Amino acid sequence: MSNEKSRFVVSADWVEKQLGAPEFRIVDASWYLPAQNRNGAAEYAEGHIPGAVFFDQDVIADHSSSLPHMVPAPDVFAAEVGKLGISDTDTIVVYDGPGIFTAPRVWWLFRTMGAKNVFVMDGGIDGWKKEGRPLETDLPEPAPATFHTNFNPYAVTSFEEMRGIVSTGSKQIADARGAGRFTGEEAEPRAGMRSGHMPGARSMPSGTFSEGGKFKDLASLRRHFEASGIDLSKPVVTSCGSGITAAIITLALHSLGHENNTLYDGSWTEWGGREDTPVVTGPAATGKD
């Protein structure tokens, strides 16, 4: 059983077999950083998994915040996904472009809003296309559905809570940004932002959880947390640049049965964009310090 995989991640084979099944919904959650020179909505229109709807992470968000793609109010989320034909009782599979990149954020959002049967597809649409699986260009016109929310406030950490966590060390902090951004050697992609990390944070770059767009097995994930100095018997808060790739760490935690975790939604865009927050540069301490 050493190569046991996450119960929240499904294969392209499985997804292809479910296409068209009742109460099976597939969601394209592709989103890119400017440096990637890709456009999720445009690629979706050019060809997507048959029946997939497009979830725009910048639209289904809290527009009262100056921060990007923050968690929307539950009623806003319910209205938007209802328009996409998704109900809270459906089986929902989320995919992105390269695989295990932006889909975990939408997986986490659906779960935070009360959906129970939510999965991430391994390999992304890039893998799907490479394997010659079916695509469609028609834009689906789903019948509206009702999504009953059961919002879990514990899943989301606010700035004030994060300030408390940093000052007291009450939760371990796992940071999904690249190592260079974590140490401060690399500039942040958003202008005017300080480089470095929160005091006490551990570096767990989001790209290290997958290989070739596929999520690593449970034993590899567990080793990764241990090597980063994260104790899986204690609470964890995940963070990244703007709250999207932090959910990759969240997916890994839940895959390993770790429930006592929360995501800092404002992430580095909020923390590093302020003048009144402590910032550390250089590598993280490792092990039990």
mmCIF file of C-alpha atoms in Angstrom:
data_model
loop_
_atom_site.group_PDB
_atom_site.id
_atom_site.type_symbol
_atom_site.label_atom_id
_atom_site.label_comp_id
_atom_site.label_asym_id
_atom_site.label_seq_id
_atom_site.Cartn_x
_atom_site.Cartn_y
_atom_site.Cartn_z
ATOM 1 C CA MET A 1 0.000 0.000 0.000
ATOM 2 C CA SER A 2 3.040 2.271 -0.172
ATOM 3 C CA ASN A 3 1.739 3.999 -3.308
ATOM 4 C CA GLU A 4 -1.716 4.710 -1.874
ATOM 5 C CA LYS A 5 -3.193 7.898 -3.332
ATOM 6 C CA SER A 6 -5.398 10.626 -1.904
ATOM 7 C CA ARG A 7 -9.084 9.794 -1.632
ATOM 8 C CA PHE A 8 -9.799 13.316 -2.907
ATOM 9 C CA VAL A 9 -7.925 12.898 -6.198
ATOM 10 C CA VAL A 10 -9.400 11.013 -9.163
ATOM 11 C CA SER A 11 -7.874 9.822 -12.428
ATOM 12 C CA ALA A 12 -8.742 11.066 -15.924
ATOM 13 C CA ASP A 13 -9.841 7.475 -16.708
ATOM 14 C CA TRP A 14 -12.413 7.575 -13.912
ATOM 15 C CA VAL A 15 -13.650 11.027 -14.975
ATOM 16 C CA GLU A 16 -14.048 9.950 -18.610
ATOM 17 C CA LYS A 17 -16.188 6.977 -17.509
ATOM 18 C CA GLN A 18 -18.480 9.279 -15.455
ATOM 19 C CA LEU A 19 -19.118 11.849 -18.219
ATOM 20 C CA GLY A 20 -22.833 12.444 -18.673
ATOM 21 C CA ALA A 21 -23.809 10.594 -15.485
ATOM 22 C CA PRO A 22 -26.626 12.204 -13.462
ATOM 23 C CA GLU A 23 -25.522 14.459 -10.586
ATOM 24 C CA PHE A 24 -21.940 14.385 -11.881
ATOM 25 C CA ARG A 25 -20.506 17.862 -12.395
ATOM 26 C CA ILE A 26 -17.151 18.783 -13.844
ATOM 27 C CA VAL A 27 -15.593 22.182 -13.203
ATOM 28 C CA ASP A 28 -12.729 23.871 -15.066
ATOM 29 C CA ALA A 29 -10.928 26.021 -12.469
ATOM 30 C CA SER A 30 -7.950 27.015 -14.629
ATOM 31 C CA TRP A 31 -6.301 30.257 -13.530
ATOM 32 C CA TYR A 32 -2.815 31.537 -14.282
ATOM 33 C CA LEU A 33 -0.229 34.007 -13.080
ATOM 34 C CA PRO A 34 0.675 36.703 -15.650
ATOM 35 C CA ALA A 35 4.134 35.150 -16.152
ATOM 36 C CA GLN A 36 2.533 31.921 -17.396
ATOM 37 C CA ASN A 37 1.067 33.647 -20.464
ATOM 38 C CA ARG A 38 -2.032 31.444 -20.436
ATOM 39 C CA ASN A 39 -5.676 32.435 -20.226
ATOM 40 C CA GLY A 40 -7.994 29.974 -18.492
ATOM 41 C CA ALA A 41 -11.247 31.293 -19.993
ATOM 42 C CA ALA A 42 -9.835 31.435 -23.533
ATOM 43 C CA GLU A 43 -8.439 27.898 -23.287
ATOM 44 C CA TYR A 44 -11.761 26.675 -21.901
ATOM 45 C CA ALA A 45 -13.590 28.143 -24.917
ATOM 46 C CA GLU A 46 -11.112 26.463 -27.298
ATOM 47 C CA GLY A 47 -11.753 23.017 -25.819
ATOM 48 C CA HIS A 48 -12.769 21.562 -22.459
ATOM 49 C CA ILE A 49 -13.854 18.259 -20.943
ATOM 50 C CA PRO A 50 -17.383 17.514 -22.241
ATOM 51 C CA GLY A 51 -19.984 19.072 -19.934
ATOM 52 C CA ALA A 52 -17.444 21.087 -17.914
ATOM 53 C CA VAL A 53 -18.442 24.549 -16.685
ATOM 54 C CA PHE A 54 -15.894 27.324 -16.154
ATOM 55 C CA PHE A 55 -15.352 28.574 -12.602
ATOM 56 C CA ASP A 56 -13.756 32.028 -12.773
ATOM 57 C CA GLN A 57 -11.823 32.441 -9.515
ATOM 58 C CA ASP A 58 -11.672 36.224 -9.933
ATOM 59 C CA VAL A 59 -15.433 36.545 -10.529
ATOM 60 C CA ILE A 60 -16.766 34.132 -7.890
ATOM 61 C CA ALA A 61 -15.038 36.119 -5.152
ATOM 62 C CA ASP A 62 -15.511 38.852 -2.569
ATOM 63 C CA HIS A 63 -15.482 42.061 -4.627
ATOM 64 C CA SER A 64 -15.715 44.275 -1.533
ATOM 65 C CA SER A 65 -12.083 43.356 -0.761
ATOM 66 C CA SER A 66 -9.119 45.044 -2.448
ATOM 67 C CA LEU A 67 -7.326 41.668 -2.286
ATOM 68 C CA PRO A 68 -7.632 39.248 -5.235
ATOM 69 C CA HIS A 69 -10.077 36.289 -5.331
ATOM 70 C CA MET A 70 -10.982 36.323 -1.648
ATOM 71 C CA VAL A 71 -13.632 33.869 -0.381
ATOM 72 C CA PRO A 72 -17.100 35.149 -1.358
ATOM 73 C CA ALA A 73 -20.039 35.351 1.023
ATOM 74 C CA PRO A 74 -21.888 31.991 1.109
ATOM 75 C CA ASP A 75 -25.023 33.418 -0.553
ATOM 76 C CA VAL A 76 -22.919 34.878 -3.397
ATOM 77 C CA PHE A 77 -21.151 31.532 -3.870
ATOM 78 C CA ALA A 78 -24.480 29.654 -3.832
ATOM 79 C CA ALA A 79 -26.008 31.975 -6.461
ATOM 80 C CA GLU A 80 -22.981 31.758 -8.767
ATOM 81 C CA VAL A 81 -22.514 27.979 -8.636
ATOM 82 C CA GLY A 82 -26.281 27.491 -8.852
ATOM 83 C CA LYS A 83 -26.115 29.312 -12.211
ATOM 84 C CA LEU A 84 -23.423 26.815 -13.243
ATOM 85 C CA GLY A 85 -25.908 24.005 -12.531
ATOM 86 C CA ILE A 86 -24.121 22.721 -9.434
ATOM 87 C CA SER A 87 -25.907 21.508 -6.318
ATOM 88 C CA ASP A 88 -24.285 20.777 -2.952
ATOM 89 C CA THR A 89 -25.282 17.097 -3.254
ATOM 90 C CA ASP A 90 -23.672 16.550 -6.671
ATOM 91 C CA THR A 91 -20.396 14.700 -7.215
ATOM 92 C CA ILE A 92 -18.095 17.548 -8.237
ATOM 93 C CA VAL A 93 -14.745 17.080 -9.983
ATOM 94 C CA VAL A 94 -12.471 20.108 -10.376
ATOM 95 C CA TYR A 95 -9.590 20.317 -12.844
ATOM 96 C CA ASP A 96 -7.073 22.949 -13.955
ATOM 97 C CA GLY A 97 -4.480 23.344 -16.734
ATOM 98 C CA PRO A 98 -1.255 21.593 -15.669
ATOM 99 C CA GLY A 99 -2.818 19.504 -12.860
ATOM 100 C CA ILE A 100 -2.676 20.149 -9.070
ATOM 101 C CA PHE A 101 -2.263 23.899 -9.500
ATOM 102 C CA THR A 102 -5.441 25.976 -9.098
ATOM 103 C CA ALA A 103 -8.056 23.198 -8.881
ATOM 104 C CA PRO A 104 -7.350 22.477 -5.173
ATOM 105 C CA ARG A 105 -8.470 26.040 -4.293
ATOM 106 C CA VAL A 106 -11.894 25.453 -5.855
ATOM 107 C CA TRP A 107 -12.046 21.951 -4.309
ATOM 108 C CA TRP A 108 -11.414 23.643 -0.939
ATOM 109 C CA LEU A 109 -13.994 26.387 -1.623
ATOM 110 C CA PHE A 110 -16.737 23.873 -2.461
ATOM 111 C CA ARG A 111 -15.953 21.899 0.693
ATOM 112 C CA THR A 112 -15.790 25.052 2.826
ATOM 113 C CA MET A 113 -19.238 25.992 1.488
ATOM 114 C CA GLY A 114 -20.690 22.595 2.444
ATOM 115 C CA ALA A 115 -20.355 20.250 -0.559
ATOM 116 C CA LYS A 116 -19.284 16.750 0.516
ATOM 117 C CA ASN A 117 -18.374 14.877 -2.680
ATOM 118 C CA VAL A 118 -15.652 17.027 -4.207
ATOM 119 C CA PHE A 119 -12.560 15.754 -6.022
ATOM 120 C CA VAL A 120 -9.558 17.054 -7.960
ATOM 121 C CA MET A 121 -8.656 15.438 -11.300
ATOM 122 C CA ASP A 122 -5.049 14.293 -11.668
ATOM 123 C CA GLY A 123 -3.092 15.488 -14.695
ATOM 124 C CA GLY A 124 -5.198 18.532 -15.543
ATOM 125 C CA ILE A 125 -6.552 19.398 -18.989
ATOM 126 C CA ASP A 126 -2.962 19.319 -20.303
ATOM 127 C CA GLY A 127 -2.734 15.624 -19.426
ATOM 128 C CA TRP A 128 -6.258 14.997 -20.751
ATOM 129 C CA LYS A 129 -5.337 16.524 -24.138
ATOM 130 C CA LYS A 130 -2.000 14.694 -24.271
ATOM 131 C CA GLU A 131 -3.858 11.402 -23.814
ATOM 132 C CA GLY A 132 -6.224 12.269 -26.685
ATOM 133 C CA ARG A 133 -9.371 12.197 -24.565
ATOM 134 C CA PRO A 134 -12.599 13.822 -25.796
ATOM 135 C CA LEU A 135 -12.987 17.599 -25.831
ATOM 136 C CA GLU A 136 -15.871 19.889 -26.698
ATOM 137 C CA THR A 137 -16.015 23.544 -27.655
ATOM 138 C CA ASP A 138 -19.757 23.984 -27.062
ATOM 139 C CA LEU A 139 -20.464 26.121 -24.032
ATOM 140 C CA PRO A 140 -22.846 24.145 -21.810
ATOM 141 C CA GLU A 141 -26.152 25.709 -20.788
ATOM 142 C CA PRO A 142 -26.771 23.943 -17.482
ATOM 143 C CA ALA A 143 -30.193 23.969 -15.881
ATOM 144 C CA PRO A 144 -29.970 26.195 -12.776
ATOM 145 C CA ALA A 145 -29.500 24.283 -9.536
ATOM 146 C CA THR A 146 -29.826 25.081 -5.845
ATOM 147 C CA PHE A 147 -26.653 24.954 -3.784
ATOM 148 C CA HIS A 148 -27.464 24.862 -0.056
ATOM 149 C CA THR A 149 -24.443 26.243 1.782
ATOM 150 C CA ASN A 150 -23.189 25.041 5.127
ATOM 151 C CA PHE A 151 -20.232 27.394 5.528
ATOM 152 C CA ASN A 152 -17.329 26.292 7.720
ATOM 153 C CA PRO A 153 -15.823 29.531 9.125
ATOM 154 C CA TYR A 154 -12.938 27.611 10.688
ATOM 155 C CA ALA A 155 -11.577 26.750 7.222
ATOM 156 C CA VAL A 156 -10.717 30.396 6.544
ATOM 157 C CA THR A 157 -8.224 32.462 8.553
ATOM 158 C CA SER A 158 -8.476 36.270 8.569
ATOM 159 C CA PHE A 159 -5.647 38.795 8.873
ATOM 160 C CA GLU A 160 -6.345 39.466 12.559
ATOM 161 C CA GLU A 161 -6.334 35.734 13.317
ATOM 162 C CA MET A 162 -3.103 35.322 11.346
ATOM 163 C CA ARG A 163 -1.486 38.141 13.318
ATOM 164 C CA GLY A 164 -2.384 36.249 16.507
ATOM 165 C CA ILE A 165 -1.037 32.946 15.152
ATOM 166 C CA VAL A 166 2.287 34.554 14.217
ATOM 167 C CA SER A 167 2.694 36.278 17.566
ATOM 168 C CA THR A 168 1.739 33.264 19.706
ATOM 169 C CA GLY A 169 2.911 30.362 17.533
ATOM 170 C CA SER A 170 -0.467 28.697 18.185
ATOM 171 C CA LYS A 171 -0.493 27.028 14.741
ATOM 172 C CA GLN A 172 2.238 25.843 12.412
ATOM 173 C CA ILE A 173 2.459 27.913 9.217
ATOM 174 C CA ALA A 174 3.045 26.138 5.870
ATOM 175 C CA ASP A 175 3.931 28.521 3.007
ATOM 176 C CA ALA A 176 3.335 27.296 -0.574
ATOM 177 C CA ARG A 177 5.325 29.996 -2.385
ATOM 178 C CA GLY A 178 8.552 29.102 -4.180
ATOM 179 C CA ALA A 179 11.702 28.825 -2.049
ATOM 180 C CA GLY A 180 13.239 32.030 -3.460
ATOM 181 C CA ARG A 181 10.216 34.091 -2.541
ATOM 182 C CA PHE A 182 10.129 32.483 0.911
ATOM 183 C CA THR A 183 13.766 33.344 1.693
ATOM 184 C CA GLY A 184 13.410 36.804 0.143
ATOM 185 C CA GLU A 185 16.080 36.182 -2.500
ATOM 186 C CA GLU A 186 13.443 36.488 -5.220
ATOM 187 C CA ALA A 187 11.151 39.491 -5.655
ATOM 188 C CA GLU A 188 7.398 39.024 -5.314
ATOM 189 C CA PRO A 189 5.478 39.033 -8.626
ATOM 190 C CA ARG A 190 3.182 41.763 -7.287
ATOM 191 C CA ALA A 191 4.756 45.221 -7.225
ATOM 192 C CA GLY A 192 5.443 47.010 -3.953
ATOM 193 C CA MET A 193 5.458 43.896 -1.842
ATOM 194 C CA ARG A 194 8.134 43.002 0.684
ATOM 195 C CA SER A 195 9.958 39.712 0.247
ATOM 196 C CA GLY A 196 10.446 37.013 2.849
ATOM 197 C CA HIS A 197 8.102 35.030 5.102
ATOM 198 C CA MET A 198 6.154 35.200 8.342
ATOM 199 C CA PRO A 199 8.126 34.431 11.520
ATOM 200 C CA GLY A 200 7.934 30.699 12.228
ATOM 201 C CA ALA A 201 6.686 29.706 8.759
ATOM 202 C CA ARG A 202 7.916 26.557 6.993
ATOM 203 C CA SER A 203 8.620 26.476 3.268
ATOM 204 C CA MET A 204 6.535 23.919 1.331
ATOM 205 C CA PRO A 205 6.562 25.028 -2.339
ATOM 206 C CA SER A 206 3.311 24.079 -4.071
ATOM 207 C CA GLY A 207 5.097 22.418 -7.000
ATOM 208 C CA THR A 208 6.694 19.812 -4.754
ATOM 209 C CA PHE A 209 3.369 18.044 -4.041
ATOM 210 C CA SER A 210 2.941 16.721 -7.577
ATOM 211 C CA GLU A 211 4.931 15.231 -10.402
ATOM 212 C CA GLY A 212 3.923 15.604 -14.045
ATOM 213 C CA GLY A 213 0.644 17.171 -12.910
ATOM 214 C CA LYS A 214 -0.226 14.187 -10.708
ATOM 215 C CA PHE A 215 -0.540 14.317 -6.932
ATOM 216 C CA LYS A 216 2.108 12.347 -5.050
ATOM 217 C CA ASP A 217 1.169 9.259 -3.032
ATOM 218 C CA LEU A 218 0.370 9.499 0.663
ATOM 219 C CA ALA A 219 3.735 8.182 1.858
ATOM 220 C CA SER A 220 5.565 10.852 -0.194
ATOM 221 C CA LEU A 221 3.264 13.587 1.133
ATOM 222 C CA ARG A 222 3.862 12.470 4.708
ATOM 223 C CA ARG A 223 7.653 12.510 4.207
ATOM 224 C CA HIS A 224 7.385 15.988 2.709
ATOM 225 C CA PHE A 225 5.671 17.364 5.829
ATOM 226 C CA GLU A 226 8.193 15.675 8.115
ATOM 227 C CA ALA A 227 11.146 17.067 6.127
ATOM 228 C CA SER A 228 9.645 20.563 6.321
ATOM 229 C CA GLY A 229 9.352 20.353 10.111
ATOM 230 C CA ILE A 230 5.527 20.221 10.170
ATOM 231 C CA ASP A 231 4.089 18.021 12.935
ATOM 232 C CA LEU A 232 0.912 16.384 11.583
ATOM 233 C CA SER A 233 -0.465 15.915 15.093
ATOM 234 C CA LYS A 234 -0.757 19.701 15.536
ATOM 235 C CA PRO A 235 -2.814 22.449 13.861
ATOM 236 C CA VAL A 236 -1.612 23.992 10.600
ATOM 237 C CA VAL A 237 -2.468 27.184 8.713
ATOM 238 C CA THR A 238 -1.618 27.267 4.989
ATOM 239 C CA SER A 239 -0.555 30.360 3.077
ATOM 240 C CA CYS A 240 0.853 31.321 -0.350
ATOM 241 C CA GLY A 241 0.934 34.378 -2.620
ATOM 242 C CA SER A 242 -2.786 35.104 -2.860
ATOM 243 C CA GLY A 243 -4.599 32.141 -1.312
ATOM 244 C CA ILE A 244 -4.755 29.832 -4.344
ATOM 245 C CA THR A 245 -1.810 27.413 -4.139
ATOM 246 C CA ALA A 246 -2.035 27.275 -0.317
ATOM 247 C CA ALA A 247 -4.953 24.910 -1.006
ATOM 248 C CA ILE A 248 -2.509 22.368 -2.477
ATOM 249 C CA ILE A 249 -1.026 22.004 1.029
ATOM 250 C CA THR A 250 -4.597 21.901 2.415
ATOM 251 C CA LEU A 251 -5.428 19.061 -0.010
ATOM 252 C CA ALA A 252 -2.306 17.190 1.131
ATOM 253 C CA LEU A 253 -3.206 17.648 4.791
ATOM 254 C CA HIS A 254 -6.782 16.362 4.358
ATOM 255 C CA SER A 255 -5.468 13.487 2.224
ATOM 256 C CA LEU A 256 -3.366 12.423 5.222
ATOM 257 C CA GLY A 257 -6.370 12.660 7.561
ATOM 258 C CA HIS A 258 -5.267 16.000 9.072
ATOM 259 C CA GLU A 259 -8.481 17.953 9.760
ATOM 260 C CA ASN A 260 -7.207 20.665 12.097
ATOM 261 C CA ASN A 261 -6.092 23.059 9.368
ATOM 262 C CA THR A 262 -7.187 26.390 7.958
ATOM 263 C CA LEU A 263 -6.204 28.592 4.986
ATOM 264 C CA TYR A 264 -5.011 32.187 5.364
ATOM 265 C CA ASP A 265 -7.055 33.759 2.570
ATOM 266 C CA GLY A 266 -5.203 37.087 2.279
ATOM 267 C CA SER A 267 -1.861 35.241 2.214
ATOM 268 C CA TRP A 268 1.324 37.101 1.232
ATOM 269 C CA THR A 269 -0.541 39.700 -0.865
ATOM 270 C CA GLU A 270 -2.066 40.935 2.379
ATOM 271 C CA TRP A 271 0.781 40.210 4.817
ATOM 272 C CA GLY A 272 3.665 41.353 2.601
ATOM 273 C CA GLY A 273 1.681 44.301 1.253
ATOM 274 C CA ARG A 274 1.386 45.943 4.677
ATOM 275 C CA GLU A 275 3.986 47.935 6.576
ATOM 276 C CA ASP A 276 2.982 46.792 10.069
ATOM 277 C CA THR A 277 3.619 43.032 9.805
ATOM 278 C CA PRO A 278 6.796 41.205 10.830
ATOM 279 C CA VAL A 279 8.743 39.698 7.924
ATOM 280 C CA VAL A 280 11.775 37.393 8.114
ATOM 281 C CA THR A 281 14.268 36.663 5.340
ATOM 282 C CA GLY A 282 16.611 33.733 4.890
ATOM 283 C CA PRO A 283 15.805 30.006 5.136
ATOM 284 C CA ALA A 284 13.349 28.604 7.660
ATOM 285 C CA ALA A 285 14.609 26.790 10.682
ATOM 286 C CA THR A 286 14.020 23.068 10.299
ATOM 287 C CA GLY A 287 13.262 20.243 12.675
ATOM 288 C CA LYS A 288 12.140 20.795 16.238
ATOM 289 C CA ASP A 289 13.564 24.210 17.008
#
